[in-house]
Amino acid sequence: MTGTLTQEQVQRTHDRRRRPVGPHYKRVALTNTTMGSLMATIDASIVLIAFPAIFKGIGINPLAPGEASYFLWLLLGYMVVTATLLVTFGRISDMFGRVRLYNLGFLIFAVGSTLLFLTPSTGNTGALELIIFRLIQGIGSGFLLSNSAAILTDAFPVDQRGRALGINQIA
């Protein structure tokens, strides 16, 4: 052996250095990122089912001419914020730590969900509060979706990444 490393050896060493230590980390990373992705993805459209109850609860007719925008913002605002922030949050996470910002995304998403649950107002004020809290959820969702694949790429060796990413994307 000449003392020089092959490209494959360098890659394996680099992969080992980036991967967190611990025998159960891969399973925890896969479970958490899959649940986070599932939660963020389902939340984009699950509100459709709840719209009749939501609008009845705040006393607004979403089909009335002046109030249709509430319906659209509640539905699409979440998706627009999430899609807009994916690339930005991915880059920020590369700089400041993927797991740290993934956890921050969970916190933001949970805060947004809790605020949605606790919205006391009715009428136009209630609708605006719901829209703002859905946008907060979208920010959290942006962190979750932008970091899931990157965390799995760090956690799994090259020969197991395809399976892990496939399981994650099924959700």
XYZ file of N, CA and C in Angstrom:
513
model
N 0.849 -1.172 0.000
C 0.000 0.000 0.000
C 0.895 1.235 0.000
N 0.570 2.184 -0.807
C 1.427 3.344 -1.015
C 1.159 4.486 -0.054
N 0.160 4.415 0.745
C -0.136 5.503 1.667
C -1.168 6.479 1.142
N -1.598 6.309 -0.076
C -2.651 7.179 -0.612
C -3.983 6.447 -0.545
N -4.999 7.199 -0.299
C -6.334 6.621 -0.194
C -7.036 6.665 -1.540
N -7.795 5.622 -1.807
C -8.610 5.633 -3.018
C -9.817 6.537 -2.788
N -10.479 6.888 -3.871
C -11.670 7.747 -3.773
C -12.744 7.084 -2.911
N -12.889 5.765 -3.040
C -13.898 5.040 -2.261
C -13.581 5.100 -0.766
N -12.302 4.947 -0.395
C -11.918 5.015 1.006
C -12.145 6.410 1.575
N -11.846 7.426 0.790
C -12.075 8.803 1.233
C -13.563 9.031 1.451
N -14.386 8.536 0.518
C -15.835 8.708 0.636
C -16.371 7.998 1.876
N -15.896 6.764 2.132
C -16.357 6.035 3.316
C -15.955 6.752 4.600
N -14.730 7.255 4.642
C -14.278 8.001 5.813
C -15.111 9.258 6.004
N -15.365 9.953 4.907
C -16.184 11.171 4.964
C -17.598 10.838 5.441
N -18.178 9.742 4.930
C -19.521 9.333 5.349
C -19.555 9.005 6.839
N -18.528 8.281 7.317
C -18.497 7.906 8.724
C -18.388 9.128 9.627
N -17.613 10.111 9.195
C -17.449 11.319 9.989
C -18.749 12.101 10.082
N -19.512 12.135 9.016
C -20.748 12.914 8.998
C -21.881 12.217 9.736
N -21.857 10.900 9.783
C -22.942 10.170 10.405
C -22.839 10.221 11.925
N -23.932 10.502 12.610
C -23.919 10.502 14.070
C -23.655 9.095 14.605
N -23.064 9.054 15.773
C -22.727 7.783 16.386
C -23.933 7.271 17.161
N -24.091 5.978 17.195
C -25.161 5.363 17.969
C -25.856 4.298 17.148
N -26.072 3.133 17.755
C -26.652 2.023 16.989
C -28.115 2.240 16.596
N -28.833 3.021 17.353
C -30.261 3.201 17.075
C -30.559 4.500 16.339
N -29.536 5.270 16.038
C -29.774 6.578 15.429
C -30.458 6.464 14.070
N -30.051 5.478 13.277
C -30.653 5.336 11.948
C -32.161 5.116 12.055
N -32.562 4.255 12.953
C -33.991 3.961 13.125
C -34.745 5.185 13.642
N -34.167 5.880 14.588
C -34.800 7.089 15.131
C -34.905 8.159 14.051
N -33.833 8.343 13.285
C -33.845 9.348 12.219
C -34.898 9.011 11.171
N -34.978 7.748 10.776
C -35.961 7.349 9.768
C -37.383 7.526 10.284
N -37.632 7.124 11.508
C -38.973 7.257 12.081
C -39.377 8.717 12.212
N -38.501 9.528 12.771
C -38.842 10.939 12.989
C -39.018 11.702 11.685
N -38.125 11.492 10.743
C -38.253 12.236 9.487
C -39.457 11.770 8.681
N -39.765 10.487 8.744
C -40.941 9.990 8.022
C -42.220 10.525 8.647
N -42.296 10.535 9.963
C -43.489 11.085 10.627
C -43.621 12.585 10.374
N -42.513 13.297 10.393
C -42.560 14.732 10.120
C -43.010 15.029 8.703
N -42.473 14.278 7.745
C -42.884 14.472 6.349
C -44.347 14.115 6.153
N -44.770 13.025 6.769
C -46.172 12.614 6.671
C -47.088 13.677 7.263
N -46.734 14.174 8.423
C -47.540 15.191 9.091
C -47.630 16.464 8.246
N -46.509 16.908 7.717
C -46.496 18.138 6.920
C -47.259 17.966 5.613
N -47.148 16.806 5.004
C -47.827 16.558 3.737
C -49.331 16.419 3.931
N -49.733 15.663 4.931
C -51.169 15.490 5.192
C -51.804 16.821 5.555
N -51.092 17.635 6.305
C -51.667 18.898 6.757
C -51.950 19.859 5.607
N -51.290 19.648 4.481
C -51.534 20.516 3.324
C -52.956 20.374 2.802
N -53.512 19.168 2.881
C -54.839 18.964 2.294
C -55.909 18.531 3.289
N -55.537 18.167 4.483
C -56.516 17.663 5.450
C -57.533 18.730 5.832
N -57.145 19.972 5.694
C -58.027 21.069 6.061
C -59.279 21.094 5.178
N -59.195 20.518 3.986
C -60.370 20.457 3.110
C -61.534 19.741 3.789
N -61.228 18.684 4.497
C -62.265 17.914 5.173
C -62.900 18.733 6.289
N -62.103 19.547 6.942
C -62.579 20.298 8.105
C -63.182 21.650 7.762
N -63.106 22.092 6.519
C -63.605 23.430 6.166
C -65.039 23.703 6.604
N -65.988 22.804 6.379
C -67.357 23.121 6.819
C -67.442 23.410 8.320
N -66.769 22.594 9.125
C -66.798 22.803 10.576
C -66.038 24.066 10.971
N -64.930 24.332 10.312
C -64.137 25.527 10.624
C -64.953 26.785 10.377
N -65.529 26.884 9.198
C -66.265 28.099 8.854
C -67.565 28.226 9.636
N -68.172 27.111 9.984
C -69.361 27.171 10.836
C -68.966 27.663 12.225
N -67.818 27.202 12.714
C -67.346 27.596 14.036
C -67.011 29.073 14.151
N -66.475 29.659 13.091
C -66.136 31.084 13.164
C -67.230 31.964 12.574
N -68.287 31.338 12.086
C -69.446 32.103 11.627
C -69.265 32.812 10.301
N -68.580 32.178 9.383
C -68.360 32.778 8.061
C -68.861 31.816 6.991
N -69.474 32.369 5.968
C -69.857 31.589 4.799
C -68.750 31.755 3.757
N -67.927 30.725 3.534
C -66.785 30.877 2.630
C -67.179 31.057 1.169
N -68.425 30.788 0.844
C -68.867 30.941 -0.538
C -69.489 32.299 -0.806
N -69.605 33.117 0.227
C -70.124 34.474 0.046
C -69.104 35.279 -0.761
N -69.574 36.215 -1.582
C -68.665 36.937 -2.485
C -67.462 37.595 -1.808
N -67.620 38.231 -0.684
C -66.506 38.932 -0.057
C -65.641 38.060 0.826
N -66.021 36.812 1.033
C -65.315 35.972 1.997
C -64.650 34.755 1.372
N -64.661 34.652 0.068
C -64.037 33.507 -0.600
C -62.516 33.515 -0.435
N -61.939 34.689 -0.246
C -60.482 34.759 -0.099
C -60.015 34.053 1.176
N -60.845 34.033 2.212
C -60.472 33.311 3.434
C -60.282 31.827 3.132
N -61.208 31.294 2.364
C -61.144 29.889 1.969
C -59.832 29.609 1.229
N -59.518 30.456 0.269
C -58.314 30.244 -0.533
C -57.035 30.404 0.282
N -56.983 31.415 1.143
C -55.783 31.623 1.951
C -55.577 30.500 2.956
N -56.649 29.997 3.544
C -56.501 28.883 4.479
C -55.979 27.639 3.776
N -56.427 27.422 2.570
C -56.013 26.241 1.828
C -54.631 26.412 1.198
N -54.432 27.491 0.475
C -53.217 27.646 -0.323
C -52.075 28.359 0.391
N -52.371 29.162 1.411
C -51.319 29.891 2.111
C -50.269 28.961 2.686
N -50.704 27.879 3.295
C -49.805 26.877 3.868
C -48.869 26.330 2.795
N -49.449 25.957 1.655
C -48.654 25.350 0.587
C -47.685 26.351 -0.044
N -48.126 27.584 -0.207
C -47.263 28.606 -0.807
C -46.068 28.893 0.099
N -46.316 29.049 1.385
C -45.222 29.323 2.328
C -44.251 28.150 2.368
N -44.774 26.937 2.454
C -43.911 25.759 2.497
C -43.047 25.662 1.243
N -43.672 25.775 0.087
C -42.927 25.642 -1.167
C -41.912 26.765 -1.350
N -42.257 27.948 -0.922
C -41.368 29.093 -1.084
C -40.123 28.969 -0.212
N -40.267 28.401 0.956
C -39.164 28.374 1.915
C -38.297 27.124 1.851
N -38.654 26.130 1.058
C -37.905 24.876 1.041
C -36.420 25.068 0.734
N -36.107 25.726 -0.331
C -34.707 25.882 -0.733
C -33.946 26.748 0.270
N -34.568 27.826 0.706
C -33.919 28.715 1.673
C -33.625 27.979 2.974
N -34.611 27.252 3.486
C -34.402 26.524 4.737
C -33.402 25.386 4.564
N -33.359 24.776 3.394
C -32.355 23.744 3.145
C -30.948 24.308 3.247
N -30.733 25.463 2.666
C -29.406 26.092 2.720
C -29.063 26.548 4.134
N -30.014 27.157 4.815
C -29.780 27.592 6.196
C -29.457 26.387 7.076
N -30.143 25.283 6.845
C -29.893 24.071 7.629
C -28.519 23.493 7.338
N -28.057 23.594 6.106
C -26.699 23.148 5.792
C -25.670 23.952 6.573
N -25.951 25.216 6.801
C -24.999 26.080 7.500
C -25.068 25.925 9.017
N -26.269 25.748 9.575
C -26.427 25.788 11.027
C -26.807 24.460 11.670
N -26.939 23.423 10.903
C -27.244 22.115 11.469
C -28.636 21.634 11.089
N -28.668 20.525 10.401
C -29.938 20.013 9.892
C -30.865 19.543 10.997
N -30.325 18.781 11.921
C -31.170 18.231 12.985
C -31.692 19.351 13.877
N -30.851 20.296 14.182
C -31.262 21.425 15.027
C -32.431 22.182 14.386
N -32.327 22.476 13.106
C -33.386 23.233 12.439
C -34.593 22.360 12.110
N -34.381 21.058 11.960
C -35.520 20.142 11.817
C -36.348 20.161 13.104
N -35.662 20.102 14.236
C -36.361 20.166 15.524
C -37.055 21.512 15.712
N -36.413 22.583 15.274
C -37.051 23.895 15.315
C -38.320 23.895 14.461
N -38.260 23.246 13.309
C -39.442 23.133 12.454
C -40.574 22.394 13.143
N -40.241 21.325 13.863
C -41.265 20.611 14.632
C -41.896 21.536 15.662
N -41.066 22.310 16.338
C -41.572 23.236 17.349
C -42.485 24.284 16.719
N -42.053 24.883 15.615
C -42.866 25.901 14.944
C -44.175 25.297 14.461
N -44.110 24.109 13.893
C -45.322 23.440 13.413
C -46.280 23.164 14.574
N -45.735 22.684 15.690
C -46.576 22.391 16.858
C -47.188 23.662 17.439
N -46.419 24.743 17.483
C -46.954 26.017 17.980
C -48.075 26.499 17.074
N -47.862 26.434 15.764
C -48.913 26.830 14.823
C -50.164 25.991 14.982
N -49.994 24.690 15.164
C -51.142 23.798 15.351
C -51.885 24.111 16.641
N -51.140 24.370 17.700
C -51.764 24.709 18.981
C -52.516 26.028 18.892
N -51.923 27.004 18.245
C -52.601 28.293 18.079
C -53.875 28.144 17.250
N -53.843 27.292 16.239
C -55.060 27.040 15.458
C -56.156 26.464 16.345
N -55.766 25.561 17.215
C -56.731 24.937 18.120
C -57.311 25.949 19.102
N -56.500 26.889 19.532
C -56.914 27.828 20.572
C -57.508 29.133 20.043
N -57.703 29.253 18.748
C -58.230 30.496 18.182
C -59.604 30.798 18.764
N -59.732 31.897 19.532
C -61.004 32.189 20.192
C -61.939 33.074 19.370
N -61.411 33.765 18.392
C -62.190 34.783 17.688
C -63.138 34.163 16.672
N -64.130 34.965 16.293
C -65.066 34.567 15.252
C -65.113 35.663 14.194
N -65.810 35.375 13.123
C -65.954 36.362 12.059
C -64.656 36.575 11.309
N -64.499 37.776 10.778
C -63.312 38.092 9.982
C -62.029 38.014 10.800
N -62.090 38.430 12.049
C -60.905 38.360 12.918
C -60.470 36.916 13.108
N -61.423 36.040 13.354
C -61.115 34.618 13.506
C -60.517 34.026 12.245
N -61.059 34.417 11.096
C -60.527 33.911 9.828
C -59.095 34.387 9.613
N -58.819 35.642 9.930
C -57.455 36.159 9.775
C -56.482 35.471 10.730
N -56.934 35.209 11.958
C -56.083 34.478 12.898
C -55.778 33.081 12.367
N -56.791 32.406 11.846
C -56.573 31.070 11.298
C -55.580 31.106 10.137
N -55.692 32.106 9.290
C -54.768 32.221 8.157
C -53.342 32.436 8.655
N -53.159 33.327 9.608
C -51.818 33.597 10.148
C -51.234 32.347 10.795
N -52.051 31.618 11.548
C -51.553 30.419 12.213
C -51.254 29.308 11.211
N -52.008 29.243 10.116
C -51.693 28.280 9.047
C -50.366 28.652 8.376
N -50.108 29.935 8.227
C -48.832 30.362 7.647
C -47.674 29.993 8.573
N -47.890 30.104 9.878
C -46.872 29.676 10.847
C -46.627 28.177 10.703
N -47.703 27.413 10.553
C -47.552 25.980 10.311
C -46.744 25.731 9.043
N -46.983 26.515 8.013
C -46.251 26.369 6.760
C -44.761 26.614 6.924
N -44.400 27.546 7.787
C -42.981 27.789 8.072
C -42.366 26.547 8.714
N -43.047 25.983 9.700
C -42.562 24.753 10.324
C -42.471 23.610 9.333
N -43.456 23.510 8.472
C -43.465 22.468 7.450
C -42.291 22.626 6.487
N -41.934 23.859 6.184
C -40.779 24.100 5.321
C -39.501 23.534 5.923
N -39.317 23.716 7.224
C -38.154 23.139 7.897
C -38.203 21.615 7.862
N -39.376 21.034 8.107
C -39.497 19.580 8.143
C -39.191 18.963 6.785
N -39.811 19.486 5.752
C -39.653 18.889 4.428
C -38.280 19.158 3.819
N -37.666 20.272 4.160
C -36.364 20.580 3.561
C -35.232 19.780 4.189
N -35.432 19.235 5.368
C -34.342 18.546 6.060
C -34.476 17.037 6.128
N -35.631 16.488 5.828
C -35.836 15.047 5.990
C -34.832 14.224 5.189
N -34.748 14.469 3.908
C -33.841 13.680 3.068
C -32.382 13.912 3.454
N -32.030 15.128 3.811
C -30.643 15.426 4.180
C -30.247 14.707 5.469
N -31.150 14.655 6.428
C -30.859 13.951 7.681
C -30.670 12.464 7.413
N -31.517 11.892 6.572
C -31.383 10.471 6.245
C -30.103 10.197 5.466
N -29.719 11.100 4.608
C -28.475 10.940 3.856
C -27.276 10.938 4.800
N -27.324 11.746 5.829
C -26.250 11.755 6.823
C -26.278 10.513 7.706
N -27.459 9.997 8.010
C -27.596 8.907 8.974
C -27.284 7.537 8.384
N -27.553 7.340 7.114
C -27.417 6.020 6.517
C -26.195 5.937 5.614
N -25.510 4.781 5.649
C -24.402 4.585 4.709
C -24.939 4.471 3.277
N -24.053 4.588 2.327
C -24.436 4.643 0.918
C -25.292 3.446 0.513
N -24.943 2.257 0.976
C -25.665 1.061 0.539
C -27.062 0.932 1.153
N -27.409 1.752 2.140
C -28.734 1.688 2.765
C -29.578 2.940 2.513
N -29.019 3.924 1.871
C -29.731 5.196 1.675
C -30.963 5.065 0.806
N -30.871 4.295 -0.243
C -32.005 4.151 -1.161
C -33.243 3.638 -0.455
N -33.069 2.628 0.367
C -34.199 2.069 1.108
C -34.755 3.097 2.094
N -33.876 3.771 2.811
C -34.328 4.766 3.797
C -35.067 5.916 3.123
N -34.520 6.433 2.033
C -35.180 7.533 1.328
C -36.490 7.073 0.701
N -36.538 5.831 0.234
C -37.779 5.290 -0.319
C -38.870 5.192 0.725
N -38.525 4.685 1.905
C -39.503 4.598 2.999
C -39.979 5.986 3.377
N -39.057 6.921 3.453
C -39.415 8.293 3.814
C -40.338 8.922 2.784
N -40.096 8.683 1.526
C -40.902 9.311 0.482
C -42.250 8.635 0.285
N -42.403 7.416 0.744
C -43.711 6.760 0.673
C -44.711 7.533 1.513
N -44.235 8.070 2.626
C -45.126 8.840 3.501
C -45.503 10.112 2.804
